[in-house]
Coordinates of C-alpha atoms and ligand atoms in Angstrom, one line a residue:
M428 CA -1.5 25.7 -47.4
L429 CA -2.5 27.4 -44.0
D430 CA -1.6 24.7 -41.0
L431 CA -3.3 24.4 -38.2
D432 CA -0.5 24.6 -35.7
T433 CA 1.2 27.4 -37.2
L434 CA -2.1 29.5 -37.2
W435 CA -2.9 28.5 -33.4
G436 CA 0.4 29.5 -32.7
A437 CA 0.0 32.9 -34.1
I438 CA -3.3 33.3 -32.4
K439 CA -2.0 32.2 -29.1
D440 CA 0.7 34.6 -29.7
G441 CA -1.6 37.7 -30.8
F442 CA -4.0 36.9 -27.6
Q443 CA -1.0 37.0 -25.2
Q444 CA -0.4 40.5 -26.2
K445 CA -4.4 41.2 -25.8
V446 CA -5.4 39.8 -22.6
A447 CA -4.3 39.3 -18.9
P448 CA -2.3 36.7 -18.2
T449 CA -5.1 34.8 -15.7
A450 CA -7.5 35.4 -18.5
F451 CA -4.7 33.9 -21.1
N452 CA -4.7 31.1 -18.7
T453 CA -8.2 30.5 -18.0
W454 CA -9.3 30.6 -21.5
I455 CA -6.8 30.5 -24.0
S456 CA -4.4 27.9 -22.6
T457 CA -7.4 25.3 -21.8
A458 CA -8.3 25.4 -25.6
I459 CA -7.3 22.8 -28.1
P460 CA -7.3 23.6 -31.8
V461 CA -8.4 20.2 -33.6
K462 CA -9.3 20.9 -37.1
L463 CA -9.1 23.4 -39.8
S464 CA -10.8 22.6 -42.9
N465 CA -12.4 25.2 -45.4
N466 CA -11.4 28.0 -42.9
R467 CA -13.5 26.1 -40.3
L468 CA -11.1 26.0 -37.5
T469 CA -12.7 23.9 -34.8
I470 CA -11.7 24.3 -31.1
K471 CA -11.8 22.0 -28.2
L472 CA -12.9 23.6 -24.9
P473 CA -13.3 22.4 -21.5
S474 CA -16.6 23.3 -20.5
E475 CA -20.1 24.7 -21.6
L476 CA -18.8 27.9 -19.3
H477 CA -15.3 28.0 -21.4
R478 CA -17.8 28.1 -24.5
D479 CA -20.1 30.6 -23.5
Y480 CA -17.1 32.6 -22.6
W481 CA -15.5 32.0 -26.2
Q482 CA -18.6 33.1 -28.1
R483 CA -19.5 36.2 -26.2
N484 CA -16.0 37.6 -25.4
L485 CA -13.2 35.9 -27.9
T486 CA -14.7 35.1 -30.9
Q487 CA -14.2 38.1 -32.8
P488 CA -10.8 38.9 -31.9
L489 CA -9.9 35.5 -32.9
V490 CA -11.5 36.0 -36.2
E491 CA -9.5 39.2 -36.3
L492 CA -6.2 37.5 -35.5
A493 CA -6.3 34.9 -37.6
Y494 CA -7.2 37.3 -40.6
E495 CA -4.0 39.6 -39.4
F496 CA -2.1 36.4 -39.7
A497 CA -3.2 34.9 -42.5
Q498 CA -5.7 36.7 -44.6
V499 CA -8.5 34.5 -44.4
D500 CA -11.9 34.6 -42.7
I501 CA -12.5 32.0 -40.5
Q502 CA -15.1 30.1 -39.1
P503 CA -14.5 29.1 -35.6
V504 CA -16.6 26.2 -34.3
F505 CA -16.6 24.9 -30.7
V506 CA -17.1 21.6 -29.4
I507 CA -17.0 20.8 -25.7
D508 CA -14.2 18.1 -24.4
D509 CA -15.2 14.7 -23.2
D510 CA -19.0 15.0 -24.3
D511 CA -19.9 13.3 -27.1
N512 CA -23.2 15.5 -27.1
S513 CA -21.8 18.6 -27.3
Q514 CA -21.5 19.1 -31.3
V515 CA -22.5 22.6 -30.6
S516 CA -24.9 24.5 -32.7
T517 CA -22.0 25.9 -35.0
L518 CA -21.1 22.3 -36.0
D519 CA -24.9 21.5 -37.4
H520 CA -24.8 24.8 -39.4
P521 CA -21.4 24.9 -41.0
A522 CA -22.1 28.2 -43.2
T523 CA -21.8 30.3 -39.8
A524 CA -20.5 31.1 -36.8
T525 CA -23.2 32.4 -35.5
S526 CA -23.7 32.1 -31.5
F527 CA -27.1 32.2 -29.6
S528 CA -27.6 33.0 -26.0
P529 CA -26.3 29.7 -24.2
S530 CA -29.4 27.4 -23.5
A531 CA -30.1 26.8 -19.9
K532 CA -27.9 29.3 -17.9
L533 CA -29.7 28.5 -14.7
N534 CA -28.6 29.5 -11.3
P535 CA -28.2 26.2 -9.2
K536 CA -29.0 28.1 -6.1
Y537 CA -32.3 29.6 -7.3
T538 CA -34.4 26.1 -6.2
F539 CA -37.8 25.8 -4.6
D540 CA -36.0 24.8 -1.5
T541 CA -34.0 28.2 -1.1
F542 CA -37.5 29.8 -1.8
V543 CA -38.8 31.1 1.3
I544 CA -42.7 30.9 1.1
G545 CA -45.0 34.3 2.2
K546 CA -48.1 35.9 1.8
G547 CA -46.7 38.0 -1.4
N548 CA -45.7 35.0 -3.2
Q549 CA -47.3 31.8 -2.1
M550 CA -49.4 31.8 -5.1
A551 CA -46.6 32.1 -7.4
H552 CA -44.7 29.3 -6.1
A553 CA -47.5 27.0 -5.7
A554 CA -48.0 27.8 -9.7
A555 CA -44.7 27.1 -10.1
L556 CA -44.1 23.9 -8.2
V557 CA -47.4 22.8 -10.5
V558 CA -45.7 23.9 -13.5
S559 CA -42.6 22.2 -12.9
E560 CA -44.4 18.6 -11.9
E561 CA -46.3 18.8 -15.2
P562 CA -45.2 21.1 -17.4
G563 CA -47.1 22.1 -20.4
V564 CA -50.3 21.0 -18.8
M565 CA -52.4 23.5 -16.3
Y566 CA -51.0 26.5 -16.8
N567 CA -49.4 27.8 -20.1
P568 CA -48.0 30.4 -20.1
L569 CA -47.2 31.0 -16.7
F570 CA -46.6 34.7 -16.2
F571 CA -45.4 36.3 -13.2
Y572 CA -45.5 39.8 -12.6
G573 CA -44.4 42.7 -9.7
G574 CA -42.0 44.9 -8.8
V575 CA -37.6 44.6 -8.9
G576 CA -36.1 42.0 -6.5
L577 CA -38.8 40.1 -5.1
G578 CA -37.9 36.5 -6.6
K579 CA -39.7 36.2 -10.0
T580 CA -36.2 34.9 -11.6
H581 CA -35.9 33.0 -8.6
L582 CA -38.9 31.2 -9.2
M583 CA -38.4 31.0 -12.9
H584 CA -35.1 29.0 -12.5
A585 CA -36.4 26.8 -9.6
I586 CA -38.8 25.4 -12.1
G587 CA -36.0 24.8 -14.7
N588 CA -33.9 23.3 -11.6
K589 CA -36.6 21.0 -11.0
M590 CA -37.4 19.6 -14.1
L591 CA -34.0 19.1 -14.8
A592 CA -33.4 17.2 -11.3
D593 CA -36.3 15.1 -12.2
D594 CA -34.9 14.5 -15.8
P595 CA -31.7 15.5 -17.0
S596 CA -32.2 15.2 -20.8
T597 CA -34.8 18.0 -20.5
K598 CA -34.0 21.0 -23.0
I599 CA -34.4 24.4 -21.7
K600 CA -33.8 27.9 -22.7
Y601 CA -33.6 31.1 -20.5
V602 CA -33.0 34.1 -21.9
T603 CA -34.2 37.8 -20.9
S604 CA -36.0 39.5 -23.2
E605 CA -33.0 41.9 -24.4
A606 CA -31.0 38.4 -25.0
F607 CA -34.3 37.4 -27.2
T608 CA -34.0 40.3 -29.1
N609 CA -30.4 40.4 -29.6
D610 CA -30.6 36.5 -30.8
F611 CA -32.8 37.6 -33.3
I612 CA -31.2 40.6 -34.5
T613 CA -28.4 38.5 -34.9
A614 CA -30.1 35.6 -37.1
I615 CA -31.6 38.2 -39.3
Q616 CA -28.0 39.8 -39.7
S617 CA -26.4 36.8 -40.4
K618 CA -29.3 34.9 -42.1
T619 CA -29.6 32.4 -39.7
Q620 CA -33.2 32.4 -38.9
D621 CA -33.6 28.5 -39.3
Q622 CA -30.8 27.8 -36.5
F623 CA -32.8 30.5 -34.4
R624 CA -36.0 29.0 -34.7
E625 CA -34.4 25.4 -34.3
E626 CA -32.7 27.0 -30.9
Y627 CA -36.2 28.3 -29.5
R628 CA -38.3 26.1 -30.6
N629 CA -36.7 22.7 -29.7
V630 CA -37.0 23.1 -26.3
D631 CA -39.4 21.6 -23.3
L632 CA -39.1 24.8 -21.4
L633 CA -38.7 28.3 -22.3
L634 CA -38.5 31.1 -19.9
V635 CA -37.9 34.6 -20.8
D636 CA -37.4 37.4 -18.2
D637 CA -38.4 41.3 -18.1
I638 CA -40.6 40.9 -21.3
Q639 CA -41.7 44.7 -20.3
F640 CA -38.5 45.0 -22.7
F641 CA -40.7 43.8 -25.6
A642 CA -42.2 47.3 -25.7
D643 CA -41.7 49.1 -28.9
K644 CA -39.9 46.1 -30.3
E645 CA -42.5 45.2 -33.2
G646 CA -40.0 42.8 -35.0
T647 CA -39.4 41.1 -32.0
Q648 CA -42.7 40.6 -30.8
E649 CA -43.8 39.1 -34.4
E650 CA -40.8 36.6 -33.9
F651 CA -42.1 35.9 -30.2
F652 CA -45.5 35.4 -31.0
H653 CA -44.6 32.6 -33.5
T654 CA -41.9 30.9 -31.2
F655 CA -45.0 31.2 -28.7
N656 CA -47.3 29.7 -30.6
A657 CA -44.7 26.9 -31.9
L658 CA -44.4 26.0 -28.4
H659 CA -47.4 26.1 -27.2
D660 CA -48.9 24.0 -30.2
D661 CA -46.1 21.5 -28.7
G662 CA -47.4 21.5 -25.2
K663 CA -44.2 22.7 -24.1
Q664 CA -44.2 24.9 -21.1
I665 CA -43.4 28.6 -21.3
V666 CA -42.9 30.7 -18.4
L667 CA -42.8 34.6 -18.6
T668 CA -41.8 37.1 -16.4
S669 CA -42.4 41.0 -16.5
D670 CA -42.7 44.1 -13.8
R671 CA -46.3 44.4 -14.6
L672 CA -49.2 43.0 -16.3
P673 CA -49.0 42.2 -20.1
G674 CA -52.0 44.8 -20.5
E675 CA -49.9 47.3 -19.1
I676 CA -46.8 46.7 -21.0
P677 CA -46.7 49.8 -23.3
K678 CA -47.1 48.8 -27.3
L679 CA -47.1 45.2 -26.7
Q680 CA -49.0 43.6 -29.4
D681 CA -52.8 42.6 -28.4
R682 CA -52.5 39.2 -29.9
L683 CA -49.5 38.4 -27.4
V684 CA -51.5 40.1 -24.5
S685 CA -54.6 37.9 -25.3
R686 CA -52.1 34.7 -25.6
F687 CA -50.6 35.4 -22.3
A688 CA -54.2 35.5 -20.7
W689 CA -54.5 31.7 -21.9
G690 CA -52.5 30.7 -19.0
L691 CA -52.0 32.2 -15.5
S692 CA -50.8 35.6 -14.3
V693 CA -49.8 35.9 -10.7
D694 CA -48.5 38.8 -9.0
I695 CA -45.4 38.7 -6.4
T696 CA -45.7 41.4 -3.5
P697 CA -42.9 42.8 -1.2
P698 CA -42.5 40.3 1.5
D699 CA -44.1 40.9 4.9
L700 CA -41.8 41.4 8.2
E701 CA -42.2 37.6 9.3
T702 CA -40.9 36.6 5.6
R703 CA -38.1 39.1 5.6
I704 CA -36.9 38.0 8.7
A705 CA -37.1 34.4 7.0
I706 CA -35.0 35.0 4.0
L707 CA -32.5 36.7 6.2
R708 CA -32.4 33.7 8.6
N709 CA -32.2 31.3 5.6
K710 CA -29.4 33.4 4.1
A711 CA -27.2 34.1 7.0
T712 CA -27.4 29.9 7.5
A713 CA -26.6 29.2 4.2
D714 CA -23.6 31.9 4.1
N715 CA -22.4 30.6 7.7
I716 CA -23.2 34.2 8.9
A717 CA -23.4 34.3 13.1
I718 CA -26.1 36.6 13.4
P719 CA -28.3 37.2 16.5
D720 CA -32.2 37.2 15.9
E721 CA -32.9 40.6 17.0
T722 CA -30.6 42.1 14.7
L723 CA -32.1 40.0 12.0
S724 CA -35.5 41.7 12.3
Y725 CA -33.5 44.9 12.8
I726 CA -32.5 44.5 8.8
A727 CA -35.7 43.6 8.1
S728 CA -37.4 46.4 9.5
R729 CA -35.4 49.0 7.7
I730 CA -35.4 47.4 4.4
D731 CA -39.0 46.8 3.3
S732 CA -39.8 46.2 -0.1
N733 CA -37.0 44.5 -2.1
V734 CA -35.3 40.9 -1.4
R735 CA -32.4 41.9 -3.7
E736 CA -31.8 44.9 -1.4
L737 CA -32.4 42.7 2.1
E738 CA -29.5 40.1 0.6
G739 CA -27.3 43.2 -0.3
A740 CA -27.2 44.5 3.2
L741 CA -26.5 41.4 4.9
A742 CA -23.8 40.9 2.7
R743 CA -22.4 44.2 3.6
V744 CA -22.8 44.0 7.3
H745 CA -20.7 40.6 6.9
A746 CA -18.2 42.5 5.1
Y747 CA -18.2 45.2 7.8
S748 CA -18.2 43.0 10.7
K749 CA -15.1 41.6 9.2
L750 CA -13.3 44.8 7.9
V751 CA -13.8 46.2 11.7
N752 CA -13.4 42.7 13.3
Q753 CA -16.3 42.3 15.5
P754 CA -19.2 40.1 15.7
I755 CA -22.5 41.1 14.0
T756 CA -24.6 43.1 16.8
T757 CA -27.5 45.2 16.2
E758 CA -25.5 48.4 17.0
L759 CA -22.8 47.4 14.3
V760 CA -25.7 47.0 11.8
A761 CA -27.0 50.3 12.7
S762 CA -23.3 52.3 12.4
S763 CA -22.7 49.8 9.1
L764 CA -26.0 50.6 7.5
K765 CA -25.3 54.5 8.2
S766 CA -21.5 54.4 7.0
L767 CA -22.5 52.5 3.8
K768 CA -25.5 55.0 3.4
L769 CA -27.2 51.8 3.2
D770 CA -30.6 52.8 4.7
R771 CA -31.0 56.3 3.5
R772 CA -33.1 55.3 0.6
S773 CA -35.6 53.3 2.8
S774 CA -35.0 55.7 5.9
E775 CA -34.5 59.1 4.7
L776 CA -35.9 59.2 1.0
T777 CA -39.5 58.9 1.9
I778 CA -42.4 59.5 0.0
P779 CA -43.9 62.3 2.2
L780 CA -40.3 63.8 1.8
I781 CA -40.5 63.6 -2.2
Q782 CA -44.3 64.9 -2.0
E783 CA -43.3 68.2 0.3
K784 CA -40.5 69.1 -2.0
V785 CA -42.8 68.4 -5.4
A786 CA -45.5 70.5 -4.0
K787 CA -43.5 73.3 -3.0
Y788 CA -41.4 73.4 -5.9
Y789 CA -44.3 73.7 -8.2
H790 CA -46.8 75.7 -6.2
V791 CA -49.1 73.2 -5.2
S792 CA -51.0 72.4 -1.9
L793 CA -50.2 68.7 -0.6
T794 CA -53.9 68.1 -0.7
D795 CA -53.9 68.7 -4.4
L796 CA -50.8 66.9 -4.9
K797 CA -52.4 63.3 -3.4
G798 CA -56.0 64.2 -4.8
K799 CA -57.7 63.5 -7.8
K800 CA -58.1 66.8 -9.6
R801 CA -57.1 66.4 -13.1
L802 CA -55.8 70.1 -13.7
K803 CA -52.6 70.0 -15.9
T804 CA -51.0 72.1 -13.1
I805 CA -51.3 69.8 -11.1
V806 CA -51.7 66.6 -12.6
M807 CA -47.8 67.2 -14.1
P808 CA -46.5 67.7 -10.5
R809 CA -48.4 64.6 -9.3
Q810 CA -46.9 62.5 -11.8
I811 CA -43.4 63.9 -11.3
A812 CA -43.9 62.9 -7.7
M813 CA -44.6 59.6 -8.5
Y814 CA -41.9 58.9 -11.1
L815 CA -39.6 60.5 -8.2
S816 CA -41.0 57.9 -5.8
R817 CA -40.3 55.1 -7.9
E818 CA -36.8 56.4 -8.5
L819 CA -35.7 57.3 -5.5
T820 CA -37.3 55.3 -2.9
D821 CA -37.4 51.2 -2.8
S822 CA -41.2 51.3 -2.4
S823 CA -43.0 49.2 -4.4
L824 CA -45.9 50.6 -7.0
P825 CA -49.0 49.4 -4.8
K826 CA -47.1 51.4 -1.9
I827 CA -46.7 54.6 -3.8
G828 CA -50.1 54.4 -5.1
N829 CA -51.1 54.1 -1.4
E830 CA -49.6 57.3 -0.2
F831 CA -50.9 59.2 -3.1
G832 CA -54.6 58.8 -2.0
G833 CA -55.0 55.1 -2.6
K834 CA -54.4 55.3 -6.4
D835 CA -54.2 52.1 -8.5
H836 CA -50.8 50.9 -9.3
T837 CA -51.5 51.4 -12.9
T838 CA -51.8 54.8 -12.5
V839 CA -48.3 55.0 -10.9
I840 CA -46.9 53.2 -14.0
H841 CA -48.8 55.4 -16.5
A842 CA -47.2 58.1 -14.6
Y843 CA -44.0 56.9 -14.5
D844 CA -43.8 56.2 -18.4
K845 CA -45.1 59.2 -19.0
I846 CA -42.4 61.3 -17.1
A847 CA -39.9 58.7 -18.5
D848 CA -41.0 59.3 -21.9
A849 CA -41.1 63.0 -21.8
L850 CA -37.5 63.2 -19.9
K851 CA -36.0 61.6 -23.2
T852 CA -36.8 64.7 -25.3
D853 CA -38.0 67.8 -23.0
S854 CA -34.8 69.4 -21.6
D855 CA -36.7 71.9 -19.3
L856 CA -38.4 68.8 -17.9
Q857 CA -34.8 67.4 -17.4
A858 CA -33.5 70.5 -15.6
E859 CA -36.3 70.3 -13.0
I860 CA -36.2 66.7 -12.3
N861 CA -32.7 67.5 -11.8
N862 CA -33.3 70.5 -9.2
L863 CA -35.6 68.5 -7.7
K864 CA -33.5 65.3 -7.1
T865 CA -31.1 68.0 -5.4
E866 CA -33.4 69.4 -3.3
I867 CA -34.5 66.3 -2.2
E868 CA -31.4 64.3 -1.5
R869 CA -30.1 67.4 0.1
Ligands
ATP1924 N1 -38.8 34.3 -1.2 C1 -37.4 34.6 -1.4 N2 -37.0 33.3 -0.8 C2 -35.6 33.3 -1.0 N3 -34.9 34.2 -1.8 C3 -35.2 35.0 -2.4 C4 -36.9 35.0 -2.2 N4 -37.4 36.3 -3.3 C5 -36.4 36.7 -3.6 N5 -35.2 36.2 -3.2 C6 -33.6 36.6 -3.7 O1 -33.7 37.9 -4.0 C7 -32.9 38.1 -5.1 C8 -33.7 38.8 -6.1 O2 -34.6 37.9 -6.6 P1 -34.7 37.6 -8.3 O3 -33.4 38.3 -9.2 O4 -35.8 36.5 -8.5 O5 -36.2 39.0 -8.4 P2 -37.0 39.4 -9.6 O6 -38.1 39.5 -9.2 O7 -36.5 38.6 -10.9 O8 -36.0 40.7 -10.1 P3 -36.1 41.7 -11.3 O9 -37.4 42.2 -11.7 O10 -35.0 42.6 -11.0 O11 -35.3 40.5 -12.4 C9 -32.5 36.8 -5.5 O12 -30.9 36.6 -4.9 C10 -33.4 35.9 -4.9 O13 -32.8 34.3 -4.4

């Protein structure tokens, strides 16, 4: 008869060989085996964070180590120390050790307080606030769309954080669409669809990030459709984000598109200069970085479309100033951005440069490249130039559209998707794009 202490001793020895000492001390030494019955091994962990880590990274090796030692398939069950409500999902479902994405991995820094309101996001911000105060009533679903790094995730988490602050018992689930898909696949593989449904339908607020990755995933869309309906019927709030409007997501089922239209869709556009400066100033204060106003303006003027890059630039400048042991000044920033090649994307790699190189490469005139002619010999280079503009610069979709004779951002998305799709199979095109990239980045 396999005894708990002997088994755990062997598992610990095994982990000692497998993982680095710090990891061992952090994750393994803090775990306490509680019970072994019917091959179910109950392990007590200090926090949700530990449990998430175990579920993600250590469950498989644990099962293997136990098998190696005792030739039994154990099913780990994690409970959290000193929390009576922490009887995690696996306990309620003795037949499996399936683990889905943890419930509310909200970033505590993403709150309404830390969000700077500007022209491009004020509507989104207001809608988010309304939803956080009266979830499931006004805008359901709330759908944020817009380019990368513009604060969609931040606002989504702010809603969750506010609801939790108002009522700590609120049940919230935040996942990316990929995590939803993975959970769904796990549920099918381990025949735990009921548990999956329980996880996703028994919440007050469901946040799904980047749903453009649902494109092409028929089965997942089907399941999400039912999840959506169940929550909506129950008056539970749903918040979604995507880089584009639902109708522009390729192969997104019509019934989902129409359901998403029940609520409110708000776009977030890149912040103007004043907002960028305010974001930088807030961030500098929060991180205790001493930096003159004119230097903040300088950084904000160099990076003009993506808040994530803006914050990244500040962090790098800060690190650089510590490295060279000098205070942050505009001169220091200029040289650090240069040495880090940080502003290359935004300053040197411009859309006009890309257009010029592409036009030359395919022997078409710049006017035609930016114009409206539908000749195949022109359309293809135009789409390639749009694709490269999105790949190589930080420009927003509307900005790219503008640079191509005032085209709509949906035209740019279409061009991008078309080329990205063709690149998967067309080796000639791959070679051409590679040549062009070398040409442009030279
Ligand atoms: N208005 C704002 N005020 C303060 N911080 C902001 C603002 N907008 C964005 N940020 C910060 O910029 C970073 C990127 O934002 P976020 O991750 O929310 O972007 P996103 O739109 O979800 O991007 P992606 O499409 O890549 O997921 C975060 O650190 C966020 O806190």
